[in-house]
Amino acid sequence: MSLFEQLKNAFAAFDTNGDGHITVNELQKFMTEFGIECDEEQVQEIVDQMDIDKSGSIELCEFLPMWQKMIRNMIRSPTERKQLRSICSDEMADLKAHLAKGSIFGPERQIKDVVLLVVVADEIAPVLAEFSPVQDSELESRLLNLAQAFTCTVRNESADYKLTILQVASSPIYGRHYSGYTQVSAIVGLVAKEIKPDLLVSFGTSGGVGVGKTGHIKIGDALLASGCVYIDRLRTSSKSSHDWGVFGGPVVPTKNMDKDLGLVKALLGSQISYIVTAPQVHLIDTLGIAALDMEAAPEAEIAMQVGLNFVAIKMISNGVYPENASRMEEEYTEHRATVSANGLRTLRAVLLYLAGKTIGDL
C-alpha cells in the first residue's frame, strides 16, 4: 500500500460519512472515542488552524499537516524521556523515604500560638467571624505588607491559643491576590522571624486526582498532606537533580489528626499552572499524589529550613484533567458553594481541635 493510500485510509477514519470533509463534529467524535477529552470550542480551534481554504472543514490536502502535528505530539522530546527514566529508575523510592521521615520541631511543645496562612480570604471569612479577629497593622508592617494580618483567641473547653490569620496581599494593578506560589514563600520566612508560632497551617483549595473514579478522592473532601512535592520543577541532568527538583518538603508526621477529624491523608503536589503534562501524570501516578494546589510545596520547603512545624489542609474543589485545563476552572466555580460549606466545617473543627494539644498529639 502506497503512502498516499495509507493517508486516505487514515482520513477515512475521521470522515465517517465519506463526503471528503472532516467536520468539527466528526473530529470531536473521533477524539472522544480515543479517550481525548475536549469540548466543541477546542475542536473548532483545531479545525480553524488546519482549514487553509477556510471552507469550515478539513479536506484531504489539509489533513496531512494535521496528522503530522498529531504524531509529533505523541512523540516525547529527549527531555521528557529523560524525566520519565528518572521517575521510573527507582519508582521515586528515595524521595518517598525522605518525605516519610516528616519534619517536627519539639513534639512536646504545647500549642499556644498558631498561624493560619490562606490565599483567598472568601474561603475562610465566615468561620473567622466566629472568633472576632482584629486586624493587626503593626504585624502587617513587620511582614513587609506581604499579607493582611488578623489575630484572635481560639478557645475549646478549658484550653485556648492565639491564632494569627495571614491572607496573601492583593495586587493594586489587577485587583487579585498575588501568586500564592511565590508570595507564601516570602511570608513563611517572615513568620518564622516575626511570629515564631508553634504551628503553621496552610488552608485552601486544591484539585483532586482521579475525581469521579472509584476509590479516589472526591470533590468536597478535606485532604491532610502527608508530604509536599513540586510537579513542575523539571531537572534531568541526573537522578539526584531530578528528585531535588520534585522534593518540596515534609510536614508534621500526624498520627491522629486525620482519623479524629475525618480528613483524607495523602501526598500533595504543587505547580503554578492548571496545565498538566504527560510526564507530570506519570510522576503523579508513581508518587501517588492525591491532589494539586499552588502553594503547599514552597511553604513546606521554607518551613523545613526555618524550623517551623507545618501542616497543609486542602479542600478538593475540582478534578485534575490533563487534557482539559479549562474544566478544572469550571468545576471550581460550579462546586464553590458545596466546597465552601464543607471547608467551613473542616476549618472550624481544625481550629477547635488544636486547643490544648501538643505538636506530638497531632
PDB file of C-alpha atoms in Angstrom, residues 55-344:
ATOM      1  CA  SER A  55     -14.203  26.035   3.996  1.00  0.00           C
ATOM      2  CA  GLY A  56     -15.186  25.250   7.578  1.00  0.00           C
ATOM      3  CA  SER A  57     -13.870  21.678   7.444  1.00  0.00           C
ATOM      4  CA  ILE A  58     -10.660  19.754   6.756  1.00  0.00           C
ATOM      5  CA  GLU A  59     -10.117  18.250   3.298  1.00  0.00           C
ATOM      6  CA  LEU A  60      -7.591  15.579   2.341  1.00  0.00           C
ATOM      7  CA  CYS A  61      -4.932  18.090   1.269  1.00  0.00           C
ATOM      8  CA  GLU A  62      -5.214  19.783   4.679  1.00  0.00           C
ATOM      9  CA  PHE A  63      -5.255  16.507   6.577  1.00  0.00           C
ATOM     10  CA  LEU A  64      -1.541  15.681   6.208  1.00  0.00           C
ATOM     11  CA  PRO A  65      -0.306  18.704   8.235  1.00  0.00           C
ATOM     12  CA  MET A  66      -2.866  17.884  10.953  1.00  0.00           C
ATOM     13  CA  TRP A  67      -1.793  14.230  11.010  1.00  0.00           C
ATOM     14  CA  GLN A  68       1.869  15.214  11.226  1.00  0.00           C
ATOM     15  CA  LYS A  69       1.100  17.550  14.126  1.00  0.00           C
ATOM     16  CA  MET A  70      -0.787  14.820  15.980  1.00  0.00           C
ATOM     17  CA  ILE A  71       2.115  12.380  15.512  1.00  0.00           C
ATOM     18  CA  ARG A  72       4.631  14.970  16.732  1.00  0.00           C
ATOM     19  CA  ASN A  73       2.556  15.497  19.877  1.00  0.00           C
ATOM     20  CA  MET A  74       2.687  11.753  20.543  1.00  0.00           C
ATOM     21  CA  ILE A  75       6.489  11.618  20.319  1.00  0.00           C
ATOM     22  CA  ARG A  76       8.200  12.594  23.555  1.00  0.00           C
ATOM     23  CA  SER A  77      11.053  15.052  23.479  1.00  0.00           C
ATOM     24  CA  PRO A  78      14.518  13.935  24.725  1.00  0.00           C
ATOM     25  CA  THR A  79      13.927  15.989  27.884  1.00  0.00           C
ATOM     26  CA  GLU A  80      10.602  14.244  28.558  1.00  0.00           C
ATOM     27  CA  ARG A  81      12.186  10.828  28.004  1.00  0.00           C
ATOM     28  CA  LYS A  82      14.963  11.653  30.479  1.00  0.00           C
ATOM     29  CA  GLN A  83      12.393  12.753  33.039  1.00  0.00           C
ATOM     30  CA  LEU A  84      10.387   9.553  32.621  1.00  0.00           C
ATOM     31  CA  ARG A  85      13.548   7.459  33.018  1.00  0.00           C
ATOM     32  CA  SER A  86      14.396   9.387  36.198  1.00  0.00           C
ATOM     33  CA  ILE A  87      10.939   8.682  37.613  1.00  0.00           C
ATOM     34  CA  CYS A  88      10.975   5.013  36.657  1.00  0.00           C
ATOM     35  CA  SER A  89      14.545   4.171  37.686  1.00  0.00           C
ATOM     36  CA  ASP A  90      13.619   3.594  41.342  1.00  0.00           C
ATOM     37  CA  GLU A  91       9.903   4.452  41.374  1.00  0.00           C
ATOM     38  CA  MET A  92      10.963   7.535  43.399  1.00  0.00           C
ATOM     39  CA  ALA A  93      11.714   5.317  46.419  1.00  0.00           C
ATOM     40  CA  ASP A  94      14.455   7.595  47.780  1.00  0.00           C
ATOM     41  CA  LEU A  95      12.263  10.691  47.640  1.00  0.00           C
ATOM     42  CA  LYS A  96       9.354   8.835  49.241  1.00  0.00           C
ATOM     43  CA  ALA A  97      11.641   7.827  52.104  1.00  0.00           C
ATOM     44  CA  HIS A  98      12.724  11.424  52.702  1.00  0.00           C
ATOM     45  CA  LEU A  99       9.102  12.607  52.799  1.00  0.00           C
ATOM     46  CA  ALA A 100       8.090   9.784  55.138  1.00  0.00           C
ATOM     47  CA  LYS A 101      10.515  10.984  57.814  1.00  0.00           C
ATOM     48  CA  GLY A 102       8.356  14.036  58.432  1.00  0.00           C
ATOM     49  CA  SER A 103       9.543  17.264  59.999  1.00  0.00           C
ATOM     50  CA  ILE A 104       8.804  18.019  63.652  1.00  0.00           C
ATOM     51  CA  PHE A 105      10.364  20.616  65.929  1.00  0.00           C
ATOM     52  CA  GLY A 106       9.656  19.964  69.605  1.00  0.00           C
ATOM     53  CA  PRO A 107       6.879  17.345  69.707  1.00  0.00           C
ATOM     54  CA  GLU A 108       6.316  18.180  73.383  1.00  0.00           C
ATOM     55  CA  ARG A 109       5.538  21.834  72.613  1.00  0.00           C
ATOM     56  CA  GLN A 110       2.110  22.945  73.826  1.00  0.00           C
ATOM     57  CA  ILE A 111       0.195  24.626  71.020  1.00  0.00           C
ATOM     58  CA  LYS A 112      -0.220  28.207  72.210  1.00  0.00           C
ATOM     59  CA  ASP A 113       0.494  30.144  69.007  1.00  0.00           C
ATOM     60  CA  VAL A 114      -0.864  29.140  65.576  1.00  0.00           C
ATOM     61  CA  VAL A 115      -0.570  30.861  62.194  1.00  0.00           C
ATOM     62  CA  LEU A 116      -3.227  30.133  59.565  1.00  0.00           C
ATOM     63  CA  LEU A 117      -1.967  31.045  56.077  1.00  0.00           C
ATOM     64  CA  VAL A 118      -4.512  31.431  53.270  1.00  0.00           C
ATOM     65  CA  VAL A 119      -4.527  32.855  49.761  1.00  0.00           C
ATOM     66  CA  VAL A 120      -8.243  33.507  49.163  1.00  0.00           C
ATOM     67  CA  ALA A 121      -9.973  35.346  52.024  1.00  0.00           C
ATOM     68  CA  ASP A 122     -13.527  34.414  50.951  1.00  0.00           C
ATOM     69  CA  GLU A 123     -12.819  30.752  51.686  1.00  0.00           C
ATOM     70  CA  ILE A 124     -12.435  31.355  55.423  1.00  0.00           C
ATOM     71  CA  ALA A 125     -14.257  34.609  56.240  1.00  0.00           C
ATOM     72  CA  PRO A 126     -17.454  33.080  57.761  1.00  0.00           C
ATOM     73  CA  VAL A 127     -15.509  30.900  60.215  1.00  0.00           C
ATOM     74  CA  LEU A 128     -13.154  33.669  61.226  1.00  0.00           C
ATOM     75  CA  ALA A 129     -16.121  35.898  62.014  1.00  0.00           C
ATOM     76  CA  GLU A 130     -16.987  33.468  64.824  1.00  0.00           C
ATOM     77  CA  PHE A 131     -13.687  34.220  66.544  1.00  0.00           C
ATOM     78  CA  SER A 132     -13.871  38.022  66.053  1.00  0.00           C
ATOM     79  CA  PRO A 133     -10.347  38.560  64.704  1.00  0.00           C
ATOM     80  CA  VAL A 134      -8.810  42.026  64.898  1.00  0.00           C
ATOM     81  CA  GLN A 135      -6.633  43.420  62.129  1.00  0.00           C
ATOM     82  CA  ASP A 136      -3.031  43.914  63.238  1.00  0.00           C
ATOM     83  CA  SER A 137      -1.462  46.698  61.166  1.00  0.00           C
ATOM     84  CA  GLU A 138       1.733  46.648  63.220  1.00  0.00           C
ATOM     85  CA  LEU A 139       2.273  42.972  62.371  1.00  0.00           C
ATOM     86  CA  GLU A 140       1.460  43.652  58.723  1.00  0.00           C
ATOM     87  CA  SER A 141       4.253  46.225  58.693  1.00  0.00           C
ATOM     88  CA  ARG A 142       6.711  43.723  60.190  1.00  0.00           C
ATOM     89  CA  LEU A 143       5.673  41.266  57.488  1.00  0.00           C
ATOM     90  CA  LEU A 144       6.530  43.929  54.881  1.00  0.00           C
ATOM     91  CA  ASN A 145       2.831  44.185  53.931  1.00  0.00           C
ATOM     92  CA  LEU A 146       3.033  40.913  52.038  1.00  0.00           C
ATOM     93  CA  ALA A 147      -0.112  39.759  53.857  1.00  0.00           C
ATOM     94  CA  GLN A 148      -3.086  41.087  55.742  1.00  0.00           C
ATOM     95  CA  ALA A 149      -2.880  40.022  59.391  1.00  0.00           C
ATOM     96  CA  PHE A 150      -5.649  39.329  61.894  1.00  0.00           C
ATOM     97  CA  THR A 151      -5.378  37.964  65.437  1.00  0.00           C
ATOM     98  CA  CYS A 152      -7.807  36.398  67.897  1.00  0.00           C
ATOM     99  CA  THR A 153      -8.042  33.806  70.655  1.00  0.00           C
ATOM    100  CA  VAL A 154      -9.469  30.342  69.991  1.00  0.00           C
ATOM    101  CA  ARG A 155     -10.997  28.547  72.981  1.00  0.00           C
ATOM    102  CA  ASN A 156     -12.178  24.976  73.333  1.00  0.00           C
ATOM    103  CA  GLU A 157     -13.405  23.951  76.785  1.00  0.00           C
ATOM    104  CA  SER A 158     -10.608  24.924  79.201  1.00  0.00           C
ATOM    105  CA  ALA A 159      -7.794  25.429  76.655  1.00  0.00           C
ATOM    106  CA  ASP A 160      -7.013  28.308  74.327  1.00  0.00           C
ATOM    107  CA  TYR A 161      -4.327  29.614  71.982  1.00  0.00           C
ATOM    108  CA  LYS A 162      -3.534  32.707  69.947  1.00  0.00           C
ATOM    109  CA  LEU A 163      -4.481  32.474  66.275  1.00  0.00           C
ATOM    110  CA  THR A 164      -2.893  34.728  63.662  1.00  0.00           C
ATOM    111  CA  ILE A 165      -4.569  34.683  60.254  1.00  0.00           C
ATOM    112  CA  LEU A 166      -2.451  35.770  57.306  1.00  0.00           C
ATOM    113  CA  GLN A 167      -4.065  36.355  53.932  1.00  0.00           C
ATOM    114  CA  VAL A 168      -1.883  36.966  50.889  1.00  0.00           C
ATOM    115  CA  ALA A 169      -1.888  40.636  49.847  1.00  0.00           C
ATOM    116  CA  SER A 170      -3.662  41.742  46.666  1.00  0.00           C
ATOM    117  CA  SER A 171      -2.231  43.459  43.623  1.00  0.00           C
ATOM    118  CA  PRO A 172      -3.426  47.069  43.174  1.00  0.00           C
ATOM    119  CA  ILE A 173      -2.867  46.648  39.435  1.00  0.00           C
ATOM    120  CA  TYR A 174      -5.040  43.583  38.833  1.00  0.00           C
ATOM    121  CA  GLY A 175      -7.218  43.621  41.944  1.00  0.00           C
ATOM    122  CA  ARG A 176      -6.407  39.978  42.667  1.00  0.00           C
ATOM    123  CA  HIS A 177      -4.240  38.280  45.267  1.00  0.00           C
ATOM    124  CA  TYR A 178      -0.587  37.890  44.412  1.00  0.00           C
ATOM    125  CA  SER A 179       0.628  34.486  43.237  1.00  0.00           C
ATOM    126  CA  GLY A 180       0.399  32.013  46.080  1.00  0.00           C
ATOM    127  CA  TYR A 181       3.422  30.120  44.743  1.00  0.00           C
ATOM    128  CA  THR A 182       5.854  32.999  45.270  1.00  0.00           C
ATOM    129  CA  GLN A 183       4.113  35.140  47.875  1.00  0.00           C
ATOM    130  CA  VAL A 184       3.757  32.440  50.507  1.00  0.00           C
ATOM    131  CA  SER A 185       7.452  31.592  50.296  1.00  0.00           C
ATOM    132  CA  ALA A 186       8.370  35.089  51.435  1.00  0.00           C
ATOM    133  CA  ILE A 187       5.627  35.130  54.070  1.00  0.00           C
ATOM    134  CA  VAL A 188       6.663  31.819  55.665  1.00  0.00           C
ATOM    135  CA  GLY A 189      10.209  33.045  56.210  1.00  0.00           C
ATOM    136  CA  LEU A 190       8.939  36.224  57.849  1.00  0.00           C
ATOM    137  CA  VAL A 191       6.509  34.222  60.007  1.00  0.00           C
ATOM    138  CA  ALA A 192       9.440  32.302  61.472  1.00  0.00           C
ATOM    139  CA  LYS A 193      11.303  35.528  62.213  1.00  0.00           C
ATOM    140  CA  GLU A 194       8.488  37.762  63.451  1.00  0.00           C
ATOM    141  CA  ILE A 195       5.877  35.421  64.990  1.00  0.00           C
ATOM    142  CA  LYS A 196       7.684  32.157  65.813  1.00  0.00           C
ATOM    143  CA  PRO A 197       4.455  30.112  66.083  1.00  0.00           C
ATOM    144  CA  ASP A 198       4.201  26.594  67.444  1.00  0.00           C
ATOM    145  CA  LEU A 199       2.354  25.551  64.285  1.00  0.00           C
ATOM    146  CA  LEU A 200       1.840  26.899  60.760  1.00  0.00           C
ATOM    147  CA  VAL A 201      -1.333  25.713  58.984  1.00  0.00           C
ATOM    148  CA  SER A 202      -1.819  26.172  55.239  1.00  0.00           C
ATOM    149  CA  PHE A 203      -5.505  26.095  54.292  1.00  0.00           C
ATOM    150  CA  GLY A 204      -7.160  26.426  50.890  1.00  0.00           C
ATOM    151  CA  THR A 205      -8.481  24.514  47.889  1.00  0.00           C
ATOM    152  CA  SER A 206      -6.891  22.024  45.515  1.00  0.00           C
ATOM    153  CA  GLY A 207      -7.694  19.824  42.547  1.00  0.00           C
ATOM    154  CA  GLY A 208      -8.273  16.135  43.229  1.00  0.00           C
ATOM    155  CA  VAL A 209      -6.556  13.463  41.137  1.00  0.00           C
ATOM    156  CA  GLY A 210      -8.944  10.790  39.882  1.00  0.00           C
ATOM    157  CA  VAL A 211     -12.117  12.643  40.897  1.00  0.00           C
ATOM    158  CA  GLY A 212     -15.133  10.626  39.805  1.00  0.00           C
ATOM    159  CA  LYS A 213     -13.287   7.292  39.889  1.00  0.00           C
ATOM    160  CA  THR A 214     -13.985   4.614  42.497  1.00  0.00           C
ATOM    161  CA  GLY A 215     -11.572   4.705  45.419  1.00  0.00           C
ATOM    162  CA  HIS A 216     -10.241   8.165  44.646  1.00  0.00           C
ATOM    163  CA  ILE A 217     -10.631  11.469  46.438  1.00  0.00           C
ATOM    164  CA  LYS A 218     -13.925  13.332  45.890  1.00  0.00           C
ATOM    165  CA  ILE A 219     -14.933  16.945  45.430  1.00  0.00           C
ATOM    166  CA  GLY A 220     -15.730  18.290  48.896  1.00  0.00           C
ATOM    167  CA  ASP A 221     -13.216  16.036  50.682  1.00  0.00           C
ATOM    168  CA  ALA A 222     -10.640  17.583  53.014  1.00  0.00           C
ATOM    169  CA  LEU A 223      -7.054  16.453  52.461  1.00  0.00           C
ATOM    170  CA  LEU A 224      -4.347  16.470  55.138  1.00  0.00           C
ATOM    171  CA  ALA A 225      -0.990  16.450  53.345  1.00  0.00           C
ATOM    172  CA  SER A 226       1.401  13.622  54.213  1.00  0.00           C
ATOM    173  CA  GLY A 227       4.141  15.500  52.352  1.00  0.00           C
ATOM    174  CA  CYS A 228       4.517  18.188  49.689  1.00  0.00           C
ATOM    175  CA  VAL A 229       6.199  17.968  46.282  1.00  0.00           C
ATOM    176  CA  TYR A 230       6.620  20.072  43.158  1.00  0.00           C
ATOM    177  CA  ILE A 231       5.413  18.618  39.880  1.00  0.00           C
ATOM    178  CA  ASP A 232       6.659  21.428  37.625  1.00  0.00           C
ATOM    179  CA  ARG A 233      10.349  21.790  38.615  1.00  0.00           C
ATOM    180  CA  LEU A 234      11.963  19.770  35.837  1.00  0.00           C
ATOM    181  CA  ARG A 235      15.616  18.738  36.252  1.00  0.00           C
ATOM    182  CA  THR A 236      17.123  15.984  34.079  1.00  0.00           C
ATOM    183  CA  SER A 237      20.927  16.206  34.422  1.00  0.00           C
ATOM    184  CA  SER A 238      20.949  13.385  36.995  1.00  0.00           C
ATOM    185  CA  LYS A 239      18.656  11.288  39.158  1.00  0.00           C
ATOM    186  CA  SER A 240      19.633  13.323  42.217  1.00  0.00           C
ATOM    187  CA  SER A 241      18.947  16.580  40.383  1.00  0.00           C
ATOM    188  CA  HIS A 242      15.547  15.311  39.266  1.00  0.00           C
ATOM    189  CA  ASP A 243      14.482  14.259  42.761  1.00  0.00           C
ATOM    190  CA  TRP A 244      15.767  17.522  44.239  1.00  0.00           C
ATOM    191  CA  GLY A 245      13.526  19.393  41.816  1.00  0.00           C
ATOM    192  CA  VAL A 246      10.474  17.372  42.852  1.00  0.00           C
ATOM    193  CA  PHE A 247      11.087  17.448  46.607  1.00  0.00           C
ATOM    194  CA  GLY A 248       9.165  20.229  48.326  1.00  0.00           C
ATOM    195  CA  GLY A 249       9.255  19.391  51.986  1.00  0.00           C
ATOM    196  CA  PRO A 250       7.949  17.107  54.717  1.00  0.00           C
ATOM    197  CA  VAL A 251       5.179  18.011  57.149  1.00  0.00           C
ATOM    198  CA  VAL A 252       4.499  17.272  60.813  1.00  0.00           C
ATOM    199  CA  PRO A 253       4.069  13.456  60.933  1.00  0.00           C
ATOM    200  CA  THR A 254       0.499  13.464  62.223  1.00  0.00           C
ATOM    201  CA  LYS A 255      -0.816  10.190  63.670  1.00  0.00           C
ATOM    202  CA  ASN A 256      -4.257  11.142  64.974  1.00  0.00           C
ATOM    203  CA  MET A 257      -5.488  14.280  63.248  1.00  0.00           C
ATOM    204  CA  ASP A 258      -6.790  12.664  60.058  1.00  0.00           C
ATOM    205  CA  LYS A 259      -8.738   9.970  61.918  1.00  0.00           C
ATOM    206  CA  ASP A 260     -10.069  12.346  64.589  1.00  0.00           C
ATOM    207  CA  LEU A 261     -11.329  14.896  62.051  1.00  0.00           C
ATOM    208  CA  GLY A 262     -12.245  12.666  59.102  1.00  0.00           C
ATOM    209  CA  LEU A 263      -9.527  14.012  56.808  1.00  0.00           C
ATOM    210  CA  VAL A 264      -8.025  12.158  53.840  1.00  0.00           C
ATOM    211  CA  LYS A 265      -4.280  11.825  54.458  1.00  0.00           C
ATOM    212  CA  ALA A 266      -2.277  11.757  51.223  1.00  0.00           C
ATOM    213  CA  LEU A 267       0.559  13.338  49.263  1.00  0.00           C
ATOM    214  CA  LEU A 268       0.012  16.860  47.918  1.00  0.00           C
ATOM    215  CA  GLY A 269       1.619  18.226  44.746  1.00  0.00           C
ATOM    216  CA  SER A 270       2.091  21.871  43.784  1.00  0.00           C
ATOM    217  CA  GLN A 271       2.526  23.687  40.496  1.00  0.00           C
ATOM    218  CA  ILE A 272       1.912  27.200  39.257  1.00  0.00           C
ATOM    219  CA  SER A 273      -0.300  26.275  36.278  1.00  0.00           C
ATOM    220  CA  TYR A 274      -3.548  24.405  35.695  1.00  0.00           C
ATOM    221  CA  ILE A 275      -1.981  22.552  32.746  1.00  0.00           C
ATOM    222  CA  VAL A 276      -0.731  19.023  33.492  1.00  0.00           C
ATOM    223  CA  THR A 277       1.655  17.324  31.038  1.00  0.00           C
ATOM    224  CA  ALA A 278       2.088  13.610  30.306  1.00  0.00           C
ATOM    225  CA  PRO A 279       5.376  13.292  32.286  1.00  0.00           C
ATOM    226  CA  GLN A 280       3.667  15.033  35.206  1.00  0.00           C
ATOM    227  CA  VAL A 281       0.834  12.497  35.053  1.00  0.00           C
ATOM    228  CA  HIS A 282       3.436   9.727  35.288  1.00  0.00           C
ATOM    229  CA  LEU A 283       5.018  11.452  38.293  1.00  0.00           C
ATOM    230  CA  ILE A 284       1.595  11.847  39.937  1.00  0.00           C
ATOM    231  CA  ASP A 285       0.831   8.153  39.436  1.00  0.00           C
ATOM    232  CA  THR A 286       4.259   6.968  40.618  1.00  0.00           C
ATOM    233  CA  LEU A 287       4.247   9.030  43.815  1.00  0.00           C
ATOM    234  CA  GLY A 288       0.543   8.534  44.498  1.00  0.00           C
ATOM    235  CA  ILE A 289      -0.174  12.265  44.567  1.00  0.00           C
ATOM    236  CA  ALA A 290      -3.832  12.746  45.518  1.00  0.00           C
ATOM    237  CA  ALA A 291      -4.285  16.468  44.888  1.00  0.00           C
ATOM    238  CA  LEU A 292      -2.659  19.544  43.319  1.00  0.00           C
ATOM    239  CA  ASP A 293      -2.522  23.083  44.681  1.00  0.00           C
ATOM    240  CA  MET A 294      -0.306  26.094  44.013  1.00  0.00           C
ATOM    241  CA  GLU A 295       1.425  26.856  47.305  1.00  0.00           C
ATOM    242  CA  ALA A 296       1.966  23.961  49.748  1.00  0.00           C
ATOM    243  CA  ALA A 297       5.315  22.773  48.327  1.00  0.00           C
ATOM    244  CA  PRO A 298       7.062  26.164  48.609  1.00  0.00           C
ATOM    245  CA  GLU A 299       5.527  26.637  52.066  1.00  0.00           C
ATOM    246  CA  ALA A 300       6.834  23.247  53.209  1.00  0.00           C
ATOM    247  CA  GLU A 301      10.241  23.904  51.672  1.00  0.00           C
ATOM    248  CA  ILE A 302      10.739  27.140  53.617  1.00  0.00           C
ATOM    249  CA  ALA A 303       9.125  25.827  56.831  1.00  0.00           C
ATOM    250  CA  MET A 304      11.576  22.917  56.880  1.00  0.00           C
ATOM    251  CA  GLN A 305      14.550  25.285  56.569  1.00  0.00           C
ATOM    252  CA  VAL A 306      13.461  27.780  59.237  1.00  0.00           C
ATOM    253  CA  GLY A 307      12.290  25.241  61.818  1.00  0.00           C
ATOM    254  CA  LEU A 308       8.504  25.667  61.638  1.00  0.00           C
ATOM    255  CA  ASN A 309       6.047  22.870  62.371  1.00  0.00           C
ATOM    256  CA  PHE A 310       3.898  22.781  59.233  1.00  0.00           C
ATOM    257  CA  VAL A 311       0.661  21.091  58.137  1.00  0.00           C
ATOM    258  CA  ALA A 312      -1.381  21.638  54.975  1.00  0.00           C
ATOM    259  CA  ILE A 313      -5.143  21.076  54.755  1.00  0.00           C
ATOM    260  CA  LYS A 314      -6.796  21.429  51.350  1.00  0.00           C
ATOM    261  CA  MET A 315     -10.428  21.196  50.277  1.00  0.00           C
ATOM    262  CA  ILE A 316     -10.945  19.347  46.991  1.00  0.00           C
ATOM    263  CA  SER A 317     -12.724  21.875  44.775  1.00  0.00           C
ATOM    264  CA  ASN A 318     -12.360  20.287  41.326  1.00  0.00           C
ATOM    265  CA  GLY A 319     -10.844  17.411  39.440  1.00  0.00           C
ATOM    266  CA  VAL A 320      -7.494  17.298  37.637  1.00  0.00           C
ATOM    267  CA  TYR A 321      -7.882  16.816  33.869  1.00  0.00           C
ATOM    268  CA  PRO A 322      -4.585  16.756  31.930  1.00  0.00           C
ATOM    269  CA  GLU A 323      -6.304  17.117  28.563  1.00  0.00           C
ATOM    270  CA  ASN A 324      -8.741  19.805  29.675  1.00  0.00           C
ATOM    271  CA  ALA A 325      -7.357  22.519  31.957  1.00  0.00           C
ATOM    272  CA  SER A 326     -10.406  24.753  31.484  1.00  0.00           C
ATOM    273  CA  ARG A 327     -12.628  22.057  33.009  1.00  0.00           C
ATOM    274  CA  MET A 328     -10.716  22.413  36.289  1.00  0.00           C
ATOM    275  CA  GLU A 329     -11.540  26.111  36.499  1.00  0.00           C
ATOM    276  CA  GLU A 330     -15.156  25.468  35.500  1.00  0.00           C
ATOM    277  CA  GLU A 331     -15.596  22.850  38.238  1.00  0.00           C
ATOM    278  CA  TYR A 332     -14.005  25.155  40.802  1.00  0.00           C
ATOM    279  CA  THR A 333     -16.745  27.695  40.061  1.00  0.00           C
ATOM    280  CA  GLU A 334     -19.505  25.086  39.766  1.00  0.00           C
ATOM    281  CA  HIS A 335     -18.822  23.477  43.152  1.00  0.00           C
ATOM    282  CA  ARG A 336     -17.811  26.606  45.046  1.00  0.00           C
ATOM    283  CA  ALA A 337     -20.875  26.655  47.330  1.00  0.00           C
ATOM    284  CA  THR A 338     -20.603  22.983  48.344  1.00  0.00           C
ATOM    285  CA  VAL A 339     -16.846  23.114  48.832  1.00  0.00           C
ATOM    286  CA  SER A 340     -17.127  26.330  50.813  1.00  0.00           C
ATOM    287  CA  ALA A 341     -19.683  24.787  53.194  1.00  0.00           C
ATOM    288  CA  ASN A 342     -17.516  21.693  53.733  1.00  0.00           C
ATOM    289  CA  GLY A 343     -14.447  23.877  54.108  1.00  0.00           C
ATOM    290  CA  LEU A 344     -16.050  25.984  56.807  1.00  0.00           C
TER     291      LEU A 344
END
